[in-house]
Coordinates of C-alpha atoms and ligand atoms in Angstrom, one line a residue:
M1 CA 7.4 -24.2 -27.1
P2 CA 4.9 -21.6 -29.1
S3 CA 6.1 -18.4 -28.7
K4 CA 4.0 -14.7 -28.8
P5 CA 5.8 -11.8 -29.8
G6 CA 5.1 -8.6 -27.9
L7 CA 5.9 -7.7 -24.2
I8 CA 6.1 -11.4 -23.0
E9 CA 8.8 -13.3 -24.7
V10 CA 8.8 -16.8 -23.9
V11 CA 12.4 -17.7 -25.6
G12 CA 13.8 -22.1 -25.8
T13 CA 12.1 -25.0 -24.6
E14 CA 13.4 -25.1 -21.2
P15 CA 11.6 -22.0 -21.8
A16 CA 12.7 -19.2 -20.3
F17 CA 10.6 -16.0 -20.2
H18 CA 11.3 -12.5 -21.2
L19 CA 8.8 -9.6 -20.0
R20 CA 10.1 -6.5 -21.7
A21 CA 9.2 -3.1 -20.9
D22 CA 10.6 -0.1 -22.5
G23 CA 13.5 0.2 -21.2
V24 CA 13.3 -2.4 -18.8
S25 CA 14.0 -6.5 -19.1
Y26 CA 13.7 -9.0 -16.7
L27 CA 13.8 -12.4 -16.9
F28 CA 14.1 -15.9 -15.4
R29 CA 14.1 -19.7 -17.2
V30 CA 12.9 -22.8 -15.6
T31 CA 16.1 -24.8 -14.9
R32 CA 16.5 -29.0 -15.5
H33 CA 15.3 -29.3 -12.5
G34 CA 11.9 -27.1 -13.2
H35 CA 13.1 -24.8 -10.3
L36 CA 12.2 -21.1 -12.0
E37 CA 16.2 -19.3 -11.8
H38 CA 16.2 -15.9 -11.9
V39 CA 18.2 -14.5 -15.5
H40 CA 18.1 -10.8 -15.3
F41 CA 16.6 -7.5 -14.4
G42 CA 18.1 -4.3 -15.8
P43 CA 18.5 -2.9 -18.9
A44 CA 16.6 -4.0 -22.1
L45 CA 17.9 -6.7 -23.4
G46 CA 16.2 -6.8 -27.3
H47 CA 15.2 -9.3 -28.5
L48 CA 15.6 -13.0 -27.3
E49 CA 15.6 -16.0 -29.8
A50 CA 17.2 -19.0 -28.2
A51 CA 18.8 -19.8 -24.8
A52 CA 22.4 -18.7 -26.6
D53 CA 20.9 -15.3 -26.9
Y54 CA 20.9 -14.7 -23.0
E55 CA 23.0 -17.6 -21.6
P56 CA 26.3 -15.6 -20.7
L57 CA 23.7 -13.5 -18.0
V58 CA 23.1 -17.1 -16.6
V59 CA 25.2 -17.4 -12.5
K60 CA 27.5 -20.2 -13.6
Q61 CA 28.0 -22.9 -10.9
A62 CA 31.1 -24.2 -9.8
S63 CA 30.7 -28.5 -9.9
G64 CA 31.8 -28.3 -6.9
H65 CA 30.2 -26.4 -3.5
S66 CA 30.1 -27.1 0.0
G67 CA 25.7 -27.3 0.2
V68 CA 23.2 -29.9 -0.2
T69 CA 23.4 -31.0 -3.8
Y70 CA 19.5 -31.6 -4.7
T71 CA 19.8 -34.6 -6.7
E72 CA 23.1 -37.1 -6.5
S73 CA 22.1 -37.4 -10.0
D74 CA 23.6 -34.1 -10.4
P75 CA 26.1 -33.2 -8.1
G76 CA 26.6 -29.2 -9.3
Y77 CA 23.5 -28.9 -8.5
C78 CA 23.1 -26.7 -4.8
L79 CA 19.2 -24.5 -4.7
D80 CA 21.4 -22.0 -1.8
Y81 CA 24.0 -21.5 -5.5
V82 CA 20.5 -20.4 -7.7
P83 CA 18.7 -17.2 -8.1
Q84 CA 15.2 -17.4 -7.5
E85 CA 12.1 -15.9 -8.6
V86 CA 10.7 -18.1 -5.6
S87 CA 11.9 -20.8 -2.6
G88 CA 10.9 -23.2 -0.2
L89 CA 12.2 -24.8 3.3
G90 CA 14.1 -27.6 3.6
K91 CA 16.0 -28.9 -0.2
G92 CA 18.8 -26.8 1.0
D93 CA 18.3 -22.8 0.4
Y94 CA 18.8 -21.8 3.8
R95 CA 18.0 -18.4 2.7
L96 CA 14.9 -16.5 3.3
P97 CA 12.0 -19.1 2.4
S98 CA 9.5 -16.7 -0.1
V99 CA 7.0 -19.9 0.8
E100 CA 6.3 -21.9 4.2
V101 CA 3.5 -24.3 5.3
R102 CA 2.6 -26.5 7.9
L103 CA 1.9 -29.5 5.4
P104 CA -1.3 -31.5 6.8
D105 CA 2.0 -34.1 8.2
G106 CA 2.9 -32.1 10.5
G107 CA 6.2 -31.5 7.5
T108 CA 7.6 -27.9 6.4
T109 CA 9.8 -28.6 3.2
T110 CA 8.4 -27.5 -0.1
D111 CA 9.7 -28.4 -3.4
L112 CA 7.5 -26.1 -6.1
R113 CA 8.8 -26.7 -9.8
Y114 CA 7.2 -25.5 -13.5
V115 CA 4.5 -27.3 -14.0
G116 CA 3.0 -25.4 -17.1
H117 CA 2.4 -21.5 -18.7
T118 CA 0.0 -19.1 -20.2
L119 CA 0.0 -15.3 -21.3
H120 CA -2.4 -13.0 -20.6
E121 CA -3.4 -9.7 -22.2
G122 CA -3.7 -7.0 -20.2
V123 CA -3.1 -7.5 -16.5
V124 CA -5.2 -9.7 -14.9
P125 CA -7.5 -8.7 -11.7
C126 CA -6.6 -10.6 -8.3
Q127 CA -10.4 -12.7 -8.1
D128 CA -9.7 -12.1 -3.9
G129 CA -11.4 -8.9 -3.1
L130 CA -7.4 -7.0 -3.3
P131 CA -7.3 -3.8 -5.6
T132 CA -4.5 -4.6 -8.9
A133 CA -3.1 -2.0 -11.9
I134 CA -5.5 -1.6 -14.1
A135 CA -4.8 -0.9 -17.9
E136 CA -5.4 0.4 -21.1
P137 CA -4.9 -2.4 -24.2
G138 CA -2.2 -2.4 -25.0
Q139 CA 0.3 -1.0 -22.4
A140 CA 0.6 -4.4 -20.4
A141 CA 0.7 -8.3 -20.9
T142 CA 0.7 -10.9 -18.1
L143 CA 2.0 -14.0 -17.8
E144 CA 0.7 -16.9 -15.3
V145 CA 3.3 -19.6 -14.2
R146 CA 2.5 -22.8 -12.8
L147 CA 3.6 -24.6 -10.4
A148 CA 3.7 -27.6 -8.0
D149 CA 4.9 -29.9 -5.5
G150 CA 2.8 -32.8 -4.5
D151 CA -1.5 -31.4 -3.9
L152 CA 0.3 -27.7 -3.4
E153 CA 0.4 -25.6 -6.3
L154 CA 2.1 -22.4 -6.8
T155 CA 0.8 -19.5 -9.3
L156 CA 3.5 -16.7 -10.2
F157 CA 1.6 -13.5 -12.1
Y158 CA 4.1 -11.6 -13.7
T159 CA 2.7 -8.4 -15.8
V160 CA 4.5 -5.8 -17.2
F161 CA 3.8 -2.1 -18.0
A162 CA 5.6 -1.0 -20.9
A163 CA 5.8 2.3 -20.3
A164 CA 6.5 2.7 -16.7
N165 CA 9.1 0.5 -17.1
T166 CA 7.8 -1.8 -14.3
V167 CA 6.7 -5.2 -13.0
T168 CA 4.4 -6.4 -10.9
R169 CA 4.1 -10.1 -9.5
R170 CA 2.0 -12.0 -7.3
T171 CA 1.5 -15.3 -5.9
V172 CA -1.4 -17.8 -5.4
L173 CA -1.3 -20.8 -3.2
T174 CA -3.7 -23.4 -3.6
N175 CA -4.1 -26.6 -2.0
N176 CA -5.9 -28.8 -3.2
G177 CA -5.3 -31.9 -0.5
A178 CA -7.5 -33.1 1.7
G179 CA -5.5 -32.0 4.9
P180 CA -5.9 -28.6 5.8
V181 CA -2.3 -26.2 4.9
A182 CA -1.1 -24.0 7.8
I183 CA 0.3 -20.2 5.3
R184 CA 3.1 -18.9 7.9
R185 CA 4.8 -16.6 5.0
L186 CA 3.9 -16.8 1.6
M187 CA 5.7 -13.9 -0.2
S188 CA 4.1 -11.2 -3.5
Q189 CA 7.5 -11.5 -4.9
Q190 CA 11.0 -12.5 -3.7
V191 CA 14.4 -11.8 -6.2
D192 CA 17.7 -12.9 -6.3
L193 CA 20.0 -10.0 -7.5
P194 CA 24.1 -10.2 -8.4
D195 CA 25.4 -7.7 -5.5
R196 CA 26.8 -4.8 -7.2
G197 CA 27.5 -2.5 -4.3
F198 CA 23.6 -1.8 -2.9
D199 CA 22.5 1.0 -0.5
L200 CA 19.9 0.2 0.9
V201 CA 16.8 3.3 0.5
T202 CA 13.9 3.4 3.2
F203 CA 11.6 5.6 4.5
D204 CA 10.2 6.0 7.8
G205 CA 8.6 8.5 10.7
A206 CA 6.6 8.6 13.2
W207 CA 3.6 10.5 13.4
A208 CA 3.7 14.1 12.4
A209 CA 7.2 13.4 11.3
E210 CA 6.4 10.6 8.4
T211 CA 8.6 8.7 5.6
H212 CA 11.7 10.5 6.5
R213 CA 14.6 9.1 3.9
H214 CA 17.4 6.7 5.2
V215 CA 20.4 4.9 3.4
R216 CA 22.1 2.1 4.1
A217 CA 24.4 0.3 2.9
V218 CA 23.4 -3.3 2.3
G219 CA 26.1 -5.6 3.9
R220 CA 26.2 -9.9 4.8
G221 CA 22.7 -10.2 6.8
I222 CA 18.8 -9.3 6.6
Y223 CA 17.6 -6.3 6.5
I224 CA 13.7 -6.4 6.8
N225 CA 11.0 -3.1 6.8
S226 CA 7.8 -4.1 7.6
S227 CA 5.1 -2.7 9.7
A228 CA 3.1 -5.0 12.5
T229 CA 0.9 -2.4 13.5
G230 CA -2.2 -3.2 10.9
F231 CA -2.7 -1.0 8.8
S232 CA 1.1 0.6 5.6
S233 CA 2.3 2.5 8.4
N234 CA 4.2 6.0 9.6
R235 CA 7.3 3.8 11.0
H236 CA 8.7 2.3 7.5
N237 CA 6.1 2.9 3.8
P238 CA 6.3 0.4 2.4
G239 CA 8.0 1.0 -0.6
V240 CA 12.3 1.1 -0.9
L241 CA 15.0 1.6 -3.1
L242 CA 18.2 -0.3 -4.0
A243 CA 20.4 2.0 -5.1
R244 CA 23.7 0.9 -6.6
R245 CA 26.4 2.1 -5.1
G246 CA 27.1 6.0 -5.9
A247 CA 24.4 6.3 -7.9
G248 CA 22.8 10.3 -7.8
E249 CA 19.7 11.5 -8.9
D250 CA 20.4 11.5 -13.0
H251 CA 22.9 8.2 -13.5
G252 CA 23.5 4.8 -11.8
E253 CA 21.8 2.2 -11.2
V254 CA 18.3 1.7 -9.0
Y255 CA 15.5 -1.1 -8.0
G256 CA 12.6 0.2 -6.4
F257 CA 9.7 -1.9 -5.1
N258 CA 6.1 -1.1 -3.2
L259 CA 3.2 -3.4 -2.8
V260 CA -0.6 -2.9 -3.3
Y261 CA -1.6 -2.9 0.0
S262 CA -2.3 -1.5 2.9
G263 CA -1.6 -3.3 6.0
N264 CA 1.1 -5.3 7.6
H265 CA 3.5 -5.1 4.9
Y266 CA 7.1 -7.0 4.4
T267 CA 10.2 -6.5 2.6
A268 CA 13.6 -8.5 3.6
V269 CA 16.9 -7.9 1.5
E270 CA 19.3 -10.4 2.1
L271 CA 23.1 -10.4 1.0
S272 CA 23.5 -13.9 1.0
H273 CA 27.9 -16.0 1.2
R274 CA 27.2 -16.4 -2.5
E275 CA 26.7 -11.7 -3.8
Q276 CA 23.7 -12.7 -4.5
V277 CA 21.2 -10.0 -2.7
R278 CA 17.8 -11.6 -1.8
V279 CA 15.0 -9.3 -2.2
Q280 CA 11.8 -10.6 -0.9
S281 CA 8.3 -8.7 -0.6
G282 CA 4.7 -9.3 0.6
I283 CA 2.3 -9.1 3.8
N284 CA 4.1 -9.3 7.2
P285 CA 5.1 -12.6 8.4
V286 CA 5.1 -11.5 12.6
G287 CA 1.6 -12.1 13.2
F288 CA 0.1 -14.1 10.2
D289 CA -1.3 -17.3 10.6
W290 CA -3.9 -18.9 7.4
T291 CA -5.3 -21.7 7.6
L292 CA -5.8 -22.8 3.8
G293 CA -8.5 -25.4 3.2
S294 CA -9.6 -28.0 1.2
G295 CA -10.0 -26.2 -2.0
E296 CA -9.1 -23.5 -1.0
R297 CA -6.6 -21.0 -2.8
F298 CA -4.7 -17.8 -1.4
E299 CA -3.5 -14.5 -2.7
T300 CA -1.5 -12.0 -1.8
P301 CA -1.2 -8.5 -2.4
E302 CA 0.4 -7.2 -5.7
A303 CA 4.6 -6.0 -5.7
V304 CA 5.5 -3.5 -7.5
L305 CA 9.4 -3.5 -8.7
S306 CA 10.7 -1.0 -10.8
Y307 CA 14.6 -0.1 -12.7
S308 CA 15.7 2.8 -13.8
S309 CA 20.0 2.7 -15.1
D310 CA 18.9 7.0 -15.0
G311 CA 18.8 7.7 -11.3
F312 CA 16.6 8.2 -8.7
N313 CA 15.1 10.4 -10.9
G314 CA 14.7 8.3 -13.6
L315 CA 13.6 5.0 -10.7
S316 CA 10.7 8.2 -9.5
A317 CA 9.9 9.2 -13.5
N318 CA 9.0 5.6 -13.5
L319 CA 6.9 5.5 -10.6
H320 CA 5.4 8.2 -10.9
A321 CA 4.1 6.8 -14.2
F322 CA 3.0 3.9 -13.3
V323 CA 1.2 4.9 -10.0
G324 CA -0.4 7.8 -11.9
D325 CA -1.6 5.3 -14.6
H326 CA -1.5 1.7 -13.4
I327 CA -2.9 2.5 -9.9
V328 CA -5.0 6.2 -9.2
R329 CA -8.3 5.7 -11.6
G330 CA -12.0 7.0 -11.4
E331 CA -13.4 10.4 -13.0
W332 CA -10.9 12.2 -10.8
A333 CA -7.5 10.3 -11.2
D334 CA -6.7 13.2 -14.2
R335 CA -8.5 16.7 -13.7
P336 CA -7.1 18.9 -11.6
R337 CA -8.4 18.2 -8.0
P338 CA -9.6 21.6 -6.1
V339 CA -7.8 23.5 -3.5
L340 CA -9.4 23.0 0.0
L341 CA -10.5 24.7 2.5
N342 CA -9.8 22.2 5.5
S343 CA -11.9 23.8 8.9
W344 CA -9.5 21.3 11.5
E345 CA -6.5 23.4 12.0
A346 CA -9.2 26.9 12.1
V347 CA -11.4 25.5 14.8
S348 CA -10.8 21.6 16.0
F349 CA -14.0 20.5 17.1
D350 CA -15.3 23.8 18.0
I351 CA -17.3 24.1 15.0
N352 CA -20.6 26.3 14.5
E353 CA -22.3 27.2 11.1
R354 CA -21.9 31.1 10.9
N355 CA -18.0 30.1 11.6
L356 CA -17.6 27.3 8.8
I357 CA -19.5 30.0 6.5
A358 CA -17.3 32.5 7.7
M359 CA -15.0 31.1 6.4
A360 CA -15.5 29.6 3.6
R361 CA -16.7 32.6 2.9
Q362 CA -13.4 34.6 2.8
G363 CA -11.7 31.0 1.0
K364 CA -14.4 32.4 -1.8
R365 CA -12.5 35.7 -1.8
L366 CA -8.6 33.5 -1.4
G367 CA -9.5 30.9 -3.6
V368 CA -11.1 28.5 -2.8
E369 CA -13.4 26.2 -4.9
L370 CA -13.9 23.2 -1.9
F371 CA -15.0 23.6 1.9
V372 CA -14.1 20.9 3.8
L373 CA -15.9 20.1 6.9
D374 CA -13.2 18.6 9.2
D375 CA -13.6 16.3 12.5
G376 CA -16.8 17.8 15.5
W377 CA -19.4 17.7 12.8
F378 CA -21.5 14.4 14.5
G379 CA -23.3 12.5 16.8
D380 CA -21.9 14.3 20.7
R381 CA -17.7 14.7 19.7
N382 CA -16.8 17.8 21.3
D383 CA -13.1 16.2 21.8
D384 CA -11.9 13.1 20.8
R385 CA -13.1 11.2 23.8
A386 CA -17.0 9.9 22.3
G387 CA -19.2 10.0 19.4
L388 CA -17.5 7.5 17.2
G389 CA -19.6 5.1 15.4
D390 CA -22.8 8.5 16.0
W391 CA -23.2 9.0 12.4
D392 CA -25.7 11.3 12.8
V393 CA -25.3 15.5 12.6
N394 CA -25.3 16.9 15.6
P395 CA -28.2 19.7 15.6
K396 CA -26.6 22.3 18.5
K397 CA -23.9 22.6 15.7
L398 CA -25.2 22.3 12.3
P399 CA -29.1 23.4 12.9
D400 CA -30.0 23.2 9.2
G401 CA -27.7 19.8 9.0
L402 CA -25.3 19.2 6.2
G403 CA -28.2 19.8 3.6
G404 CA -28.0 23.2 4.6
L405 CA -24.3 24.1 6.1
A406 CA -24.0 22.0 2.4
S407 CA -26.4 24.7 0.5
K408 CA -25.0 27.4 1.6
V409 CA -21.4 26.7 0.6
R410 CA -22.3 25.7 -2.4
D411 CA -24.8 29.0 -2.9
L412 CA -21.0 30.5 -2.3
G413 CA -19.7 29.2 -5.1
L414 CA -17.6 26.7 -3.5
D415 CA -18.0 22.1 -4.0
F416 CA -19.4 21.3 0.0
G417 CA -17.1 18.2 1.6
L418 CA -16.8 16.3 5.2
W419 CA -14.2 13.9 7.3
V420 CA -15.3 10.5 8.2
E421 CA -13.4 8.5 10.5
P422 CA -16.1 4.9 10.0
E423 CA -13.6 1.9 11.1
M424 CA -13.2 3.5 14.0
V425 CA -15.3 3.7 17.8
N426 CA -15.6 5.9 21.2
P427 CA -16.4 2.9 23.5
D428 CA -18.7 7.1 25.0
S429 CA -21.1 6.4 21.7
K430 CA -24.1 4.6 21.0
L431 CA -22.9 2.5 18.4
Y432 CA -20.1 0.5 21.2
R433 CA -23.5 0.8 23.8
E434 CA -25.5 -0.9 21.3
H435 CA -22.1 -4.0 20.0
P436 CA -19.6 -3.5 22.2
D437 CA -18.8 -6.7 20.1
W438 CA -18.3 -5.2 17.4
A439 CA -15.1 -3.4 18.2
I440 CA -11.6 -5.3 17.9
Q441 CA -10.9 -6.8 22.0
L442 CA -10.3 -9.6 23.2
P443 CA -13.0 -10.9 25.5
G444 CA -13.2 -10.2 29.7
R445 CA -9.9 -8.4 29.1
E446 CA -9.5 -4.3 29.3
P447 CA -8.4 -3.0 25.5
S448 CA -5.6 -0.9 25.2
L449 CA -7.3 2.2 23.5
G450 CA -5.3 4.4 21.1
R451 CA -6.7 7.9 20.3
H452 CA -10.0 7.0 23.1
Q453 CA -10.9 4.8 20.8
L454 CA -11.0 0.9 19.1
V455 CA -11.3 -0.4 15.8
L456 CA -14.5 -1.5 13.7
D457 CA -14.2 -5.8 13.5
L458 CA -14.6 -4.9 9.5
T459 CA -14.0 -8.8 9.1
R460 CA -17.3 -9.6 10.2
P461 CA -20.3 -8.5 6.7
E462 CA -22.8 -7.5 9.5
I463 CA -20.8 -4.4 10.7
R464 CA -19.3 -4.4 7.4
D465 CA -23.2 -3.2 5.7
H466 CA -23.7 -1.2 9.4
I467 CA -21.2 1.1 7.7
V468 CA -21.4 0.5 4.2
A469 CA -25.2 2.3 5.2
E470 CA -25.0 4.8 7.5
L471 CA -22.3 6.3 5.4
S472 CA -24.6 5.9 2.1
T473 CA -27.1 7.6 4.2
V474 CA -25.1 10.7 5.4
L475 CA -22.6 11.0 1.7
D476 CA -26.5 11.0 -0.1
S477 CA -28.3 13.7 2.9
A478 CA -26.3 16.7 0.9
P479 CA -24.3 17.3 -2.1
I480 CA -20.6 16.4 -1.4
S481 CA -18.4 16.1 -3.7
Y482 CA -15.1 15.5 -1.5
V483 CA -14.8 12.5 1.4
K484 CA -11.9 12.5 3.5
W485 CA -11.6 9.0 5.4
D486 CA -9.4 9.1 8.9
S487 CA -8.1 6.5 10.9
N488 CA -6.4 7.1 14.2
R489 CA -5.8 4.1 16.2
T490 CA -3.4 1.4 14.8
F491 CA -4.1 -2.2 16.4
S492 CA -3.9 -3.9 19.7
D493 CA -5.3 -6.8 21.0
L494 CA -7.0 -9.0 18.2
Y495 CA -9.6 -10.9 18.3
S496 CA -12.9 -11.4 16.7
T497 CA -15.8 -13.7 16.8
A498 CA -15.2 -15.0 12.1
C499 CA -11.5 -16.1 12.2
P500 CA -8.6 -16.7 14.5
A501 CA -6.3 -13.8 15.2
G502 CA -3.2 -15.2 13.0
E503 CA -5.6 -13.9 9.7
L504 CA -7.2 -10.9 11.8
P505 CA -5.0 -7.9 9.8
H506 CA -5.8 -9.5 6.4
R507 CA -8.9 -9.9 6.2
Y508 CA -9.2 -6.9 8.1
V509 CA -7.9 -5.0 4.7
L510 CA -9.7 -7.5 2.5
G511 CA -13.2 -5.8 4.6
L512 CA -12.0 -2.3 4.2
Y513 CA -11.3 -2.7 0.7
D514 CA -14.9 -3.9 0.5
V515 CA -16.5 -1.2 2.5
L516 CA -14.2 1.6 0.4
R517 CA -15.8 -0.4 -3.1
R518 CA -19.7 0.0 -1.9
V519 CA -19.3 2.9 -0.6
F520 CA -17.8 4.9 -3.5
G521 CA -18.3 2.6 -6.3
P522 CA -21.9 3.7 -7.0
R523 CA -20.3 7.8 -6.2
P524 CA -17.4 8.2 -8.1
Q525 CA -18.5 11.4 -8.1
I526 CA -16.5 12.5 -4.8
L527 CA -12.7 13.0 -4.4
L528 CA -12.1 10.8 -1.9
E529 CA -9.0 11.2 0.3
S530 CA -7.3 8.3 3.2
C531 CA -6.0 9.4 5.8
A532 CA -5.0 7.7 8.9
S533 CA -3.2 10.7 11.5
G534 CA -2.3 11.8 8.7
G535 CA 0.5 9.5 6.5
N536 CA -0.5 6.6 8.6
R537 CA -1.8 5.2 5.6
F538 CA 0.2 6.0 2.2
D539 CA -0.2 3.4 0.9
L540 CA -0.7 1.4 -3.1
G541 CA -3.9 -0.1 -2.1
M542 CA -5.3 3.3 -0.8
L543 CA -4.3 4.6 -3.7
C544 CA -6.9 2.5 -5.0
F545 CA -9.2 4.1 -4.2
S546 CA -8.2 7.6 -3.2
P547 CA -6.7 10.1 -5.5
Q548 CA -4.7 12.1 -2.9
V549 CA -3.5 11.4 0.9
W550 CA -3.3 13.7 3.3
A551 CA 0.8 13.0 4.0
S552 CA 1.0 13.9 7.5
D553 CA -0.4 16.2 9.8
C554 CA 2.3 18.2 10.9
T555 CA 1.8 21.5 8.5
D556 CA 5.1 23.0 9.5
P557 CA 6.6 23.8 5.6
I558 CA 10.1 22.9 6.9
E559 CA 10.3 19.7 8.0
R560 CA 7.4 19.1 5.8
L561 CA 10.2 19.3 3.3
A562 CA 11.6 16.0 4.6
I563 CA 8.4 14.3 4.6
Q564 CA 7.3 15.0 1.1
L565 CA 10.6 14.7 -0.5
G566 CA 10.7 11.3 0.9
L567 CA 7.3 11.1 -0.4
S568 CA 8.5 11.5 -3.9
Y569 CA 10.5 8.9 -4.2
L570 CA 7.7 6.5 -4.5
Y571 CA 5.0 8.6 -5.1
P572 CA 4.1 11.9 -7.4
P573 CA 3.1 15.2 -6.4
S574 CA -0.7 14.2 -7.6
T575 CA -1.2 12.2 -4.9
I576 CA -0.1 14.6 -1.8
G577 CA -1.7 16.3 0.4
A578 CA -0.2 19.7 1.6
H579 CA -2.0 22.6 3.8
V580 CA -0.8 26.4 4.2
T581 CA -1.6 26.3 7.1
A582 CA -1.0 29.3 9.9
S583 CA 2.9 30.3 12.0
P584 CA 3.5 29.6 14.3
S585 CA 3.4 25.8 13.5
E586 CA 0.8 24.4 16.1
Q587 CA 3.7 21.1 15.6
T588 CA 6.5 22.7 16.2
L589 CA 5.8 25.9 17.0
R590 CA 8.2 27.2 14.3
A591 CA 7.1 30.8 12.7
T592 CA 7.6 30.9 9.0
P593 CA 6.9 33.1 6.2
L594 CA 3.8 32.7 4.3
S595 CA 5.8 32.7 1.7
T596 CA 7.8 29.3 2.5
R597 CA 3.7 27.8 3.5
F598 CA 3.2 28.0 0.8
N599 CA 6.0 26.8 -2.2
V600 CA 6.3 23.6 -0.4
A601 CA 2.5 23.4 0.0
A602 CA 1.6 24.3 -3.8
I603 CA 4.3 21.3 -4.9
G604 CA 1.2 18.5 -3.5
V605 CA -2.2 18.9 -3.7
L606 CA -2.5 23.1 -2.6
G607 CA -4.9 23.7 0.2
Y608 CA -5.6 25.7 3.2
E609 CA -6.0 24.7 6.7
L610 CA -6.1 28.3 8.8
D611 CA -9.1 30.3 9.4
P612 CA -9.3 32.8 6.2
R613 CA -10.1 35.7 8.5
S614 CA -7.2 35.6 10.5
L615 CA -4.5 36.5 7.8
T616 CA -3.6 39.9 7.4
P617 CA -4.5 41.9 4.0
S618 CA -1.4 41.9 3.1
E619 CA -1.4 37.9 3.5
Ligands
DGJ701 C1 -6.5 13.4 12.5 C2 -5.8 13.9 10.8 O1 -4.8 13.8 10.6 C3 -6.3 15.5 11.3 O2 -6.0 16.1 9.3 C4 -7.8 15.6 11.6 O3 -9.2 15.7 10.4 C5 -7.7 14.9 12.7 N1 -7.9 13.2 12.9 C6 -9.7 15.6 13.2 O4 -9.5 14.0 14.2

């Protein structure tokens, strides 16, 4: 097998694959039976010439075992003991499978084995509409490994990002048979690490209390960090860490895992009976049920894996470099972000042009660079019970329209930004009255509302077309240089005329990415800040479109310390929207000095969300 020097080495004839980041190696090999055996993920190994160079790292199997022997011709070979890059059901590995399907004959057993591989320069973008990491020439290389079992073809993509000490992985399943295959579970990545005494660190919370750090020892059994809300969620961020017990800020081994995805995510950590820690991540199998027709392929989101022996800081430095260089993109990726003044906490729905201009004028005197008009400017929107879906400006509030307001704001020397919530509809809206079937709800059943609203069915192309057209009209009606894209409820009553309920959540996320691409692709000058009731969708998928995310609806600086600290493990400060608001805090009623509120907000992307006219002269 020819070996290509550089970021990926193909070693020996078995072969083995060595992904070489600047300070990290990821190594796996093809076993004598064609399975992919994980060998090493950790410190850089240097050049490997032959199998003998990595042999000491291979987990040794005793000749006797109590498990199911893969083949009688090789009594020592038992899949339950082999650390694996991908695993199916039914051949003696009883840990969590990374692939679970129902075959046309009703069977569930799969035995995916190596067929071939290809090396690529740079990244290989996803074909199915999911955003994936990007790279400049020379920064990354990709290994494509093909496996098969009968009519099933499984392709694994591994991309190594040298300077970020990060590897990404994703999986493509193709059905080459005549009958349909049901996918029940298809992980983006699986890695079996030797147990070194790990703590699992997750970032969990709730509305207005996101990403609090929680640590627990990894013991025997399975721990799952997931979301089933349709969003990546404020309950459990998709990013998790596995830290060797005793690791500190600057010392010790820490692994990081994340997913470039904004929907139902899943990470499982399983400490098995043979001291191996299996870590899997991908789409949450709960509620997922995908039919792969003859000739069809399914591509998973991209999973992110990183390692540092320099503790939590070292791992965060890797992830920050990865997000900054390979996830956030576009005109705003590396530009200083404007200091903004947002209207929401100051005036809520009580909008009139005179007040807005007065706030903007005072903001300008204080150094604000961008004035953002939040919720309440459109339709019949005087509270959160009506108007979502009707994206025409309310002439009673803004008699000169968005164009009039924006040009007055710009005359003050500020840029103008706008809030929208395009994925949603209030039943009390013109849009809903015209198209009740456009909302996700079960026919003939009363739907459950969240914040008095329903989710539009973004799996349907005609609904996406409508949103793109409406937003294009709004964004081209005024000089808008910033958009805050909000989304304020989670999924319920799953039903679509376009697909089965088991496919809806993933197809919805693909639809969302399609809309974002079509709205903002032609308008690269607009800085997008994504938001979902604060941090209900703070994830790498949204960061491929929006360089910054509104971290939380809680702006009390003391609560914010916990939220922003949690986020900082996984995401750089340039992605974390943080505002100075009035005291006492609307959310916690805690009073804090302006300096505390400023110091905490200034750690992220600084903004203000108060009426600057209410500040005292000394403030
Ligand atoms: C939720 C957001 O997180 C807030 O910042 C604000 O935009 C409101 N929605 C407006 O309805």
